[in-house]
mmCIF file of C-alpha atoms and ligand atoms in Angstrom:
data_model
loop_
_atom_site.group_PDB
_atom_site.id
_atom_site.type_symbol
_atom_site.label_atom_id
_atom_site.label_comp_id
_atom_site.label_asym_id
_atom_site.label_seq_id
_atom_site.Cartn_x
_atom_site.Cartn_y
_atom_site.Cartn_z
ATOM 1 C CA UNK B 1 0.000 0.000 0.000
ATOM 2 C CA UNK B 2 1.287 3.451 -0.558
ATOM 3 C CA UNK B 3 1.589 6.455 1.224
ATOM 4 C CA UNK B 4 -1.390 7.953 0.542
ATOM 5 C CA UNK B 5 -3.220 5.107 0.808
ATOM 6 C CA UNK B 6 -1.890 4.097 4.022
ATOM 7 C CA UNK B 7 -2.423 7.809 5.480
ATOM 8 C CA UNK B 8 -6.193 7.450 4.170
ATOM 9 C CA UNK B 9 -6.596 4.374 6.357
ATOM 10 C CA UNK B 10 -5.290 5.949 9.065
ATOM 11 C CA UNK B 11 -7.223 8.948 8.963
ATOM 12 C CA UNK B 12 -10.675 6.632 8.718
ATOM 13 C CA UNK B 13 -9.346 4.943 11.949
ATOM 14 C CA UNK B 14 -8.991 8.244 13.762
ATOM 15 C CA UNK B 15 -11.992 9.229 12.583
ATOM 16 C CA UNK B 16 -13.355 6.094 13.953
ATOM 17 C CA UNK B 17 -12.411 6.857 17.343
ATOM 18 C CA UNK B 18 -13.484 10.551 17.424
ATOM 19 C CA UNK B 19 -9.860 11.912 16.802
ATOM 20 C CA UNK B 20 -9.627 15.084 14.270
ATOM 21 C CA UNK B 21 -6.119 16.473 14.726
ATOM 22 C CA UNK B 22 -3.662 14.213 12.816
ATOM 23 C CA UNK B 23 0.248 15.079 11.678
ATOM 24 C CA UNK B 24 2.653 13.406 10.010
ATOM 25 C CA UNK B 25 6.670 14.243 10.698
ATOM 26 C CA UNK B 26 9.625 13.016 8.296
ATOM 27 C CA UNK B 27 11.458 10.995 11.385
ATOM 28 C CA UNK B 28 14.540 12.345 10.051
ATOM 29 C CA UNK B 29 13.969 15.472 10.857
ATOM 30 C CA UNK B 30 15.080 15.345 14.686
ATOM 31 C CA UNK B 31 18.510 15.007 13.396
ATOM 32 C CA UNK B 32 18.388 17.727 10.933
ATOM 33 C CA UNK B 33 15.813 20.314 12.360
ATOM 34 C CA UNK B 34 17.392 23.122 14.096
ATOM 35 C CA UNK B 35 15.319 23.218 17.026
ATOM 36 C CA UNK B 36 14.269 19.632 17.249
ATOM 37 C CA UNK B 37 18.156 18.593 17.274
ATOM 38 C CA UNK B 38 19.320 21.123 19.505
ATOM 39 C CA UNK B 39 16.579 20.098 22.028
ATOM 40 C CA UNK B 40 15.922 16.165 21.872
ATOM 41 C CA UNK B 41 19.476 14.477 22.391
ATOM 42 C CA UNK B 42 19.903 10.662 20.975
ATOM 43 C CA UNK B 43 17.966 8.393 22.798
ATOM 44 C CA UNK B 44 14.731 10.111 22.773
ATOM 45 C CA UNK B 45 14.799 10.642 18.958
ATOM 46 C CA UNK B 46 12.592 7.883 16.465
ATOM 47 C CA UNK B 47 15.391 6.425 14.932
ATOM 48 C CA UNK B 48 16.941 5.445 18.760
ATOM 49 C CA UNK B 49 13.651 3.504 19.439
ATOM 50 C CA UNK B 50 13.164 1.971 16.003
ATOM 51 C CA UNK B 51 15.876 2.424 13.578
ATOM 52 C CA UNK B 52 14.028 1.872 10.558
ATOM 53 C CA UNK B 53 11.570 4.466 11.363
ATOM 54 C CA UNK B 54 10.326 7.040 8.474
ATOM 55 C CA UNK B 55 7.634 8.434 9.676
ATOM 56 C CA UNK B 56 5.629 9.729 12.942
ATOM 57 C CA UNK B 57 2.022 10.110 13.472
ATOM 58 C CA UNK B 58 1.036 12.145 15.971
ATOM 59 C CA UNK B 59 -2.750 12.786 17.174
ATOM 60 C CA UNK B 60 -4.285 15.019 19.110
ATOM 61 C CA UNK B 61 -7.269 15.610 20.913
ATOM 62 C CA UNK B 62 -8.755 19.445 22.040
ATOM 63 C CA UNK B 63 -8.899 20.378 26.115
ATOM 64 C CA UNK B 64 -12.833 21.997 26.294
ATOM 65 C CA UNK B 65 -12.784 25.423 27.326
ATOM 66 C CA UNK B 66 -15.331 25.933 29.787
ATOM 67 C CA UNK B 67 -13.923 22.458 31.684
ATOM 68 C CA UNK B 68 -10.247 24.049 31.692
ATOM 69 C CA UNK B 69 -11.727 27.660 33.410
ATOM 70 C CA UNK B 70 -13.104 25.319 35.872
ATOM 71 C CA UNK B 71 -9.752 24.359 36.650
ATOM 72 C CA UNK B 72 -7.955 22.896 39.544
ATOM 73 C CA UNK B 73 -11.381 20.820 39.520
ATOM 74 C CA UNK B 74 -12.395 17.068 39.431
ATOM 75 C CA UNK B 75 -14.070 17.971 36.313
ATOM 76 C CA UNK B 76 -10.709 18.892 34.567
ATOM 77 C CA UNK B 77 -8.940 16.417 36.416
ATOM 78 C CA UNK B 78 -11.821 13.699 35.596
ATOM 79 C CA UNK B 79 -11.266 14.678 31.124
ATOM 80 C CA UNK B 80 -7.511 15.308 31.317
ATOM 81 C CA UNK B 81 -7.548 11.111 32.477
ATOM 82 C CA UNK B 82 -10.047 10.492 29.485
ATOM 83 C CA UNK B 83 -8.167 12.005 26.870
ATOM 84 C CA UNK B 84 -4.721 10.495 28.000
ATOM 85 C CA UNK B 85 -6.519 7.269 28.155
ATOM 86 C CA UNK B 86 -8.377 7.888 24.794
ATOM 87 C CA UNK B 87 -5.187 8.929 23.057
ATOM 88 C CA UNK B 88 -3.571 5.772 24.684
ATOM 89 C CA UNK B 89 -5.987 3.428 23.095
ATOM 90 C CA UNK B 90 -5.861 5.379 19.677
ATOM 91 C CA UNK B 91 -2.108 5.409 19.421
ATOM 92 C CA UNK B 92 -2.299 1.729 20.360
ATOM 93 C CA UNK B 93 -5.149 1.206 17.551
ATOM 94 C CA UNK B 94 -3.531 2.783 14.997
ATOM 95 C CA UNK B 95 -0.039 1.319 15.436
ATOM 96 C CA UNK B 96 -1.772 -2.529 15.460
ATOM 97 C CA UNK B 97 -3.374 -1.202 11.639
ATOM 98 C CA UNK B 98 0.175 0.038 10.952
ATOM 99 C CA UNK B 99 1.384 -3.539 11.794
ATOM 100 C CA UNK B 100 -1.679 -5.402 10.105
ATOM 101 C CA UNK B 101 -0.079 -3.445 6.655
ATOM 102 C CA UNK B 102 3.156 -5.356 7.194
ATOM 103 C CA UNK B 103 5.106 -2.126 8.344
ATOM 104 C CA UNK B 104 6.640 -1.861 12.398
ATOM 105 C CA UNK B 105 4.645 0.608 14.474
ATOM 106 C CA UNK B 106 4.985 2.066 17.959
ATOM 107 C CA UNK B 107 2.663 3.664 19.981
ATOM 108 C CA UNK B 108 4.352 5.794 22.651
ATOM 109 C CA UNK B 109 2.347 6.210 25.867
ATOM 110 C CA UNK B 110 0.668 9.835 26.313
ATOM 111 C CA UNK B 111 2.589 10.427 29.287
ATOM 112 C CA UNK B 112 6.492 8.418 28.981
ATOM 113 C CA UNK B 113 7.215 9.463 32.791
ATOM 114 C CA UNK B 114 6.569 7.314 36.340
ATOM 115 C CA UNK B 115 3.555 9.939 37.383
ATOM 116 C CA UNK B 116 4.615 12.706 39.878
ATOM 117 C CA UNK B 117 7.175 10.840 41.799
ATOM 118 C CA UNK B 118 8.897 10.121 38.732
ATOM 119 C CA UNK B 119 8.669 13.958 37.519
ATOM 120 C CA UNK B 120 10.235 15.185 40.924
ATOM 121 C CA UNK B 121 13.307 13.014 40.169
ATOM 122 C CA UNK B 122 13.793 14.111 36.403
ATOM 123 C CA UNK B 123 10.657 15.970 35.294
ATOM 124 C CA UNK B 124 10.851 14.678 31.314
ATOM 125 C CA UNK B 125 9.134 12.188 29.348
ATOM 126 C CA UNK B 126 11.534 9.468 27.077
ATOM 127 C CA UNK B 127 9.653 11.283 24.235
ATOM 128 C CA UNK B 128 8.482 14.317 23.366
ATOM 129 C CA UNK B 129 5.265 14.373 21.353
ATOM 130 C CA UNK B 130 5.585 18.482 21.232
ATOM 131 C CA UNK B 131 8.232 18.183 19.004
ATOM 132 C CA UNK B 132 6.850 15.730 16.962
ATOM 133 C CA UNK B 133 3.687 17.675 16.264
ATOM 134 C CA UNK B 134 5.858 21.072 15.525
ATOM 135 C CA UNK B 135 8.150 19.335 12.994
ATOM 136 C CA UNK B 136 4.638 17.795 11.689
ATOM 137 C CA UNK B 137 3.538 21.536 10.764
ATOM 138 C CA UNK B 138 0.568 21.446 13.559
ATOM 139 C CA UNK B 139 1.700 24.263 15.577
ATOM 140 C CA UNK B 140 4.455 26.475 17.315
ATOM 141 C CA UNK B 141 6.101 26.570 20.650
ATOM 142 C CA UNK B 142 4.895 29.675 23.040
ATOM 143 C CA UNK B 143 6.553 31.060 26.072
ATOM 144 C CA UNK B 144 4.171 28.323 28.540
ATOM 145 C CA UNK B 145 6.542 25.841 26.595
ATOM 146 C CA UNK B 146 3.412 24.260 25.086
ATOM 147 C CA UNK B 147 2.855 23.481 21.781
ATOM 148 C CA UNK B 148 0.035 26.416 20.352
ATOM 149 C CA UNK B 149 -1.950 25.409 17.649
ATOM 150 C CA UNK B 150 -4.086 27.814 15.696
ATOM 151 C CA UNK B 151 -7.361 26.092 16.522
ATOM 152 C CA UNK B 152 -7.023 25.138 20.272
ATOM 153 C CA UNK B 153 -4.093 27.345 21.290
ATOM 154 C CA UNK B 154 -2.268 24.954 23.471
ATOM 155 C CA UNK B 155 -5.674 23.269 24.677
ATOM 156 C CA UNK B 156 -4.724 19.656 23.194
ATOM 157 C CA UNK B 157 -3.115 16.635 24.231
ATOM 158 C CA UNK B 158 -1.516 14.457 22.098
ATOM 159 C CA UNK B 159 0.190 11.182 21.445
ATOM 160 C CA UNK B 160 2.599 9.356 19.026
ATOM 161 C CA UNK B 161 3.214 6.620 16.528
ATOM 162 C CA UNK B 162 6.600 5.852 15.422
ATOM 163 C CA UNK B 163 6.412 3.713 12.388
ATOM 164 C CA UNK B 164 8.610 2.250 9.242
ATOM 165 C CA UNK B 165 5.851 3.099 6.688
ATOM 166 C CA UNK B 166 6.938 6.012 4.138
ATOM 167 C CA UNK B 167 3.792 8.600 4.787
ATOM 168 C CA UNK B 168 3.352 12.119 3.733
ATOM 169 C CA UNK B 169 4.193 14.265 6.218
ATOM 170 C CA UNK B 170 4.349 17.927 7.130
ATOM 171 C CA UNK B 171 7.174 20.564 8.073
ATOM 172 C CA UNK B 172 7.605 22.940 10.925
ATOM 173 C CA UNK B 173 5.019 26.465 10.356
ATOM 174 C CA UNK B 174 6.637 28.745 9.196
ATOM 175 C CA UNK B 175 5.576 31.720 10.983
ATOM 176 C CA UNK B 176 5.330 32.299 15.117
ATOM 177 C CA UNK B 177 1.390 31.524 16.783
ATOM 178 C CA UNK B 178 2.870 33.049 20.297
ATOM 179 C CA UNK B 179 2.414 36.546 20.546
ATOM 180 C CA UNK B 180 4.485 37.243 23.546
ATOM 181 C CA UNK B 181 1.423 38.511 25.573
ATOM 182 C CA UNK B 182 2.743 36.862 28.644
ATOM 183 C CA UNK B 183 -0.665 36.291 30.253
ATOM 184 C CA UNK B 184 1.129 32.832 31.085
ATOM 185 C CA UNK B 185 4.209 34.200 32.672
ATOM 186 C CA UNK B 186 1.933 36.455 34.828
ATOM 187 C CA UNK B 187 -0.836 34.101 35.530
ATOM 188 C CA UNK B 188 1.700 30.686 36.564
ATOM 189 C CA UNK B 189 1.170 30.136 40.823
ATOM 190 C CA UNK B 190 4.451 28.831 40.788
ATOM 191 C CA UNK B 191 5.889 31.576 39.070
ATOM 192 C CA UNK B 192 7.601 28.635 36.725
ATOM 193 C CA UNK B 193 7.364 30.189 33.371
ATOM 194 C CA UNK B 194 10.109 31.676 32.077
ATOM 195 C CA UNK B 195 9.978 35.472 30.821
ATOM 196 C CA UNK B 196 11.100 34.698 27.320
ATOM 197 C CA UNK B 197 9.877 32.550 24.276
ATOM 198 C CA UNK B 198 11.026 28.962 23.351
ATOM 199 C CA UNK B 199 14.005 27.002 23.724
ATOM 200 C CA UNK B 200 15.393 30.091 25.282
ATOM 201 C CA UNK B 201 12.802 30.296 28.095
ATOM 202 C CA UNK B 202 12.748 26.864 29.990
ATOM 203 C CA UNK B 203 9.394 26.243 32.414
ATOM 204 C CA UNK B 204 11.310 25.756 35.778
ATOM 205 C CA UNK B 205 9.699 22.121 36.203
ATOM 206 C CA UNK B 206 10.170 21.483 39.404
ATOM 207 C CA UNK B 207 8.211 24.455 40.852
ATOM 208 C CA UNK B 208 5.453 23.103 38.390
ATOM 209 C CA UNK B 209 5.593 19.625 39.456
ATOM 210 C CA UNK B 210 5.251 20.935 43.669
ATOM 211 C CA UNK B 211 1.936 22.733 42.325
ATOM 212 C CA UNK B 212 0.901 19.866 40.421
ATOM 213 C CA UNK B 213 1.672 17.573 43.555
ATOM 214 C CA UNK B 214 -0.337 19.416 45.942
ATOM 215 C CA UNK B 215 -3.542 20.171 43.636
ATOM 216 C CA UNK B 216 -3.440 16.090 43.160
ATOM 217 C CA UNK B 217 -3.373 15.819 46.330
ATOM 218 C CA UNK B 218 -6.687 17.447 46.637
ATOM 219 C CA UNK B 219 -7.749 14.927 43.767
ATOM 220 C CA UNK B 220 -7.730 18.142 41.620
ATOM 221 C CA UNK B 221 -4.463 18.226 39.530
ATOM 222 C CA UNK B 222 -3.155 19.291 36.646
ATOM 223 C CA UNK B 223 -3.162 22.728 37.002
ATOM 224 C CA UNK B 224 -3.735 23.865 33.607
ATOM 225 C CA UNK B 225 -3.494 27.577 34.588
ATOM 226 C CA UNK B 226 -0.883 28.586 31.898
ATOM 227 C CA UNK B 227 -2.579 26.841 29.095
ATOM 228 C CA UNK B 228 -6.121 28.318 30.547
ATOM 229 C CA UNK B 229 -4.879 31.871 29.860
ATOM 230 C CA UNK B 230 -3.325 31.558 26.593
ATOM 231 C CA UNK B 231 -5.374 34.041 24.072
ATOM 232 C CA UNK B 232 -4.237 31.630 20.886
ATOM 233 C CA UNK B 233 -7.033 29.632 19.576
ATOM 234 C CA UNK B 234 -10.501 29.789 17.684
ATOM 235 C CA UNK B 235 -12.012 27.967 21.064
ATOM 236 C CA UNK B 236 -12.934 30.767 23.038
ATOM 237 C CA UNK B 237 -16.481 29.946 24.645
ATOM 238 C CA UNK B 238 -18.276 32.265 27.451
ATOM 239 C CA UNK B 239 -16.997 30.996 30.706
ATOM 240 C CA UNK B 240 -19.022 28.942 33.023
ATOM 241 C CA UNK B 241 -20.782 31.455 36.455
ATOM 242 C CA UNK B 242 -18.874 31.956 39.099
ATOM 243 C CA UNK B 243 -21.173 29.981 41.511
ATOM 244 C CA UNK B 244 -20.459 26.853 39.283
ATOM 245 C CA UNK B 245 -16.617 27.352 38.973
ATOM 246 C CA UNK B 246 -17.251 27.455 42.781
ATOM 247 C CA UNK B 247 -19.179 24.933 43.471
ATOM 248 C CA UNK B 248 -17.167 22.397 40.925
ATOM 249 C CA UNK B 249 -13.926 24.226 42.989
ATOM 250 C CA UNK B 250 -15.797 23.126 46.240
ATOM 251 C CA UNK B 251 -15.043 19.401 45.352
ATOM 252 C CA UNK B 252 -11.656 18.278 47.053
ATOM 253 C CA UNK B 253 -10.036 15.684 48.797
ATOM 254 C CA UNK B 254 -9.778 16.117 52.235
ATOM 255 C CA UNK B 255 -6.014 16.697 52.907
HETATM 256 S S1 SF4 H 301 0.794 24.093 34.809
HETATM 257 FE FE1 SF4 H 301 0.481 25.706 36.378
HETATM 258 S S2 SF4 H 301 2.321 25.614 37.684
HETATM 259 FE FE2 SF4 H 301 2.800 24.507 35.793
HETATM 260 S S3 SF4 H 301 3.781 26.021 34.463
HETATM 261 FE FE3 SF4 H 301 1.588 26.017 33.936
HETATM 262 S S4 SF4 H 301 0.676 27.628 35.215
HETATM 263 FE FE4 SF4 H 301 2.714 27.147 36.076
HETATM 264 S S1 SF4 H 302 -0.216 33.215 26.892
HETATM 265 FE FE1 SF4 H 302 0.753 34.692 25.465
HETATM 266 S S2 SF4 H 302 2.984 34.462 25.845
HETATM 267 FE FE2 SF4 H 302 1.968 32.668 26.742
HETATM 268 S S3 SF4 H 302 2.053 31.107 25.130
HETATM 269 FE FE3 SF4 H 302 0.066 32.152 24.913
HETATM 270 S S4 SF4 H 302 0.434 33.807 23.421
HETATM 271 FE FE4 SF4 H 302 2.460 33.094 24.134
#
């Protein structure tokens, strides 16, 4: 089957399973892209994990709005688990077509880390799917360190395939979606992100993970604040009341 053909499948499997946002990237590009090479060392790139890799699939799948203003909540605590464990099962799904057409496929895990523990120890997954999606053309890094789209700002989550099959794939936008606004410098509790866009602004992790760590605690984690604020994005919805942002709020694990 050929590229297209194989990338047609694919799409009708996503579709399948309710996912919209689909990119391709060249896996050779984390050795020759700039950013991508200067960032992701060996070992985390395609090519370490499956060295006849040519291409990686990355989907994606929106954060709502008016759950995310809710945020730290159960409800945004209760779809941030759904969509890691929908984008789980997808990446899984699509890599077992992938292998049904006679090529090698990998799903990688929406979150390659060991959960908050792990994080406080070396807060970095084995792979980054960010990168993935920007060399795949479906966004741009802003100063949260997020990958911004232009439909969903940097309200998605995403996930990987890494696969031997030759597809058509994408290339890093070529112009900037962050506008420097700094609503998420300003906005971050932990005071974590950095004053300056990316790679040369870093999130300080750490102070991230401690907020994470005590809002799941509470049963209410992630945070979500800096991705909350971000003005990028055609999703803008009218906010939930105050009394229900409350009374969702009100909802926490004794401590
Ligand atoms: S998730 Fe919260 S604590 Fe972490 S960087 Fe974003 S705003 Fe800061
Ligand atoms: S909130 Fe502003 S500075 Fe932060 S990522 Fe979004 S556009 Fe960029």
């Amino acid at each position: 089957m050929e590229g297209d053909s194989i990338s047609g499948r694919i799409a009708e499997v996503c579709r399948g399973l309710g996912i919209h946002d689909i990119g391709v990237a060249d896996a050779g590009m984390w050795e020759t892209d700039p950013l991508v090479s200067s960032r992701i060392g060996r070992g985390g790139r395609p090519r370490d994990l499956m060295p006849d890799a040519r291409s990686v699939i990355v989907i994606g799948i929106p954060i709502q709005r008016t759950v995310l203003d809710t945020a730290p909540s159960i409800l945004y605590n209760h779809l941030y688990n759904t969509v890691n464990t929908m984008l789980d099962q997808a990446a899984e799904r699509i890599a077992l077509e992938l292998i049904s057409m006679g090529h090698h496929a990998v799903a990688i895990p929406r979150d390659g880390y060991l959960g908050l523990a792990g994080l406080r120890g070396d807060p970095s997954a084995f792979f980054s799917h960010r990168h993935a999606a920007y060399l795949a053309g479906m966004g741009t890094f802003g100063y949260n360190n997020m990958l911004l789209t232009e439909r969903y700002g940097p309200r998605i989550r995403l996930a990987s395939i890494v696969t031997s099959a030759n597809l058509p794939s994408g290339s890093p936008m070529d112009r900037q979606l962050c506008t420097g606004c700094r609503r998420c410098v300003r906005e971050c509790p932990a005071q974590a992100v950095a004053d300056a866009g990316y790679p040369e602004g870093i999130t300080e992790k750490q102070g991230c993970v401690e907020i994470s760590a005590s809002f799941a605690a509470k049963g209410v984690s992630p945070c979500g604040r800096c991705i909350a604020v971000c003005p990028i994005g055609d999703d803008r919805c009218p906010s939930p009341t105050r009394e229900a942002i409350d009374l969702i709020r009100s909802y926490v694990k004794p401590v």
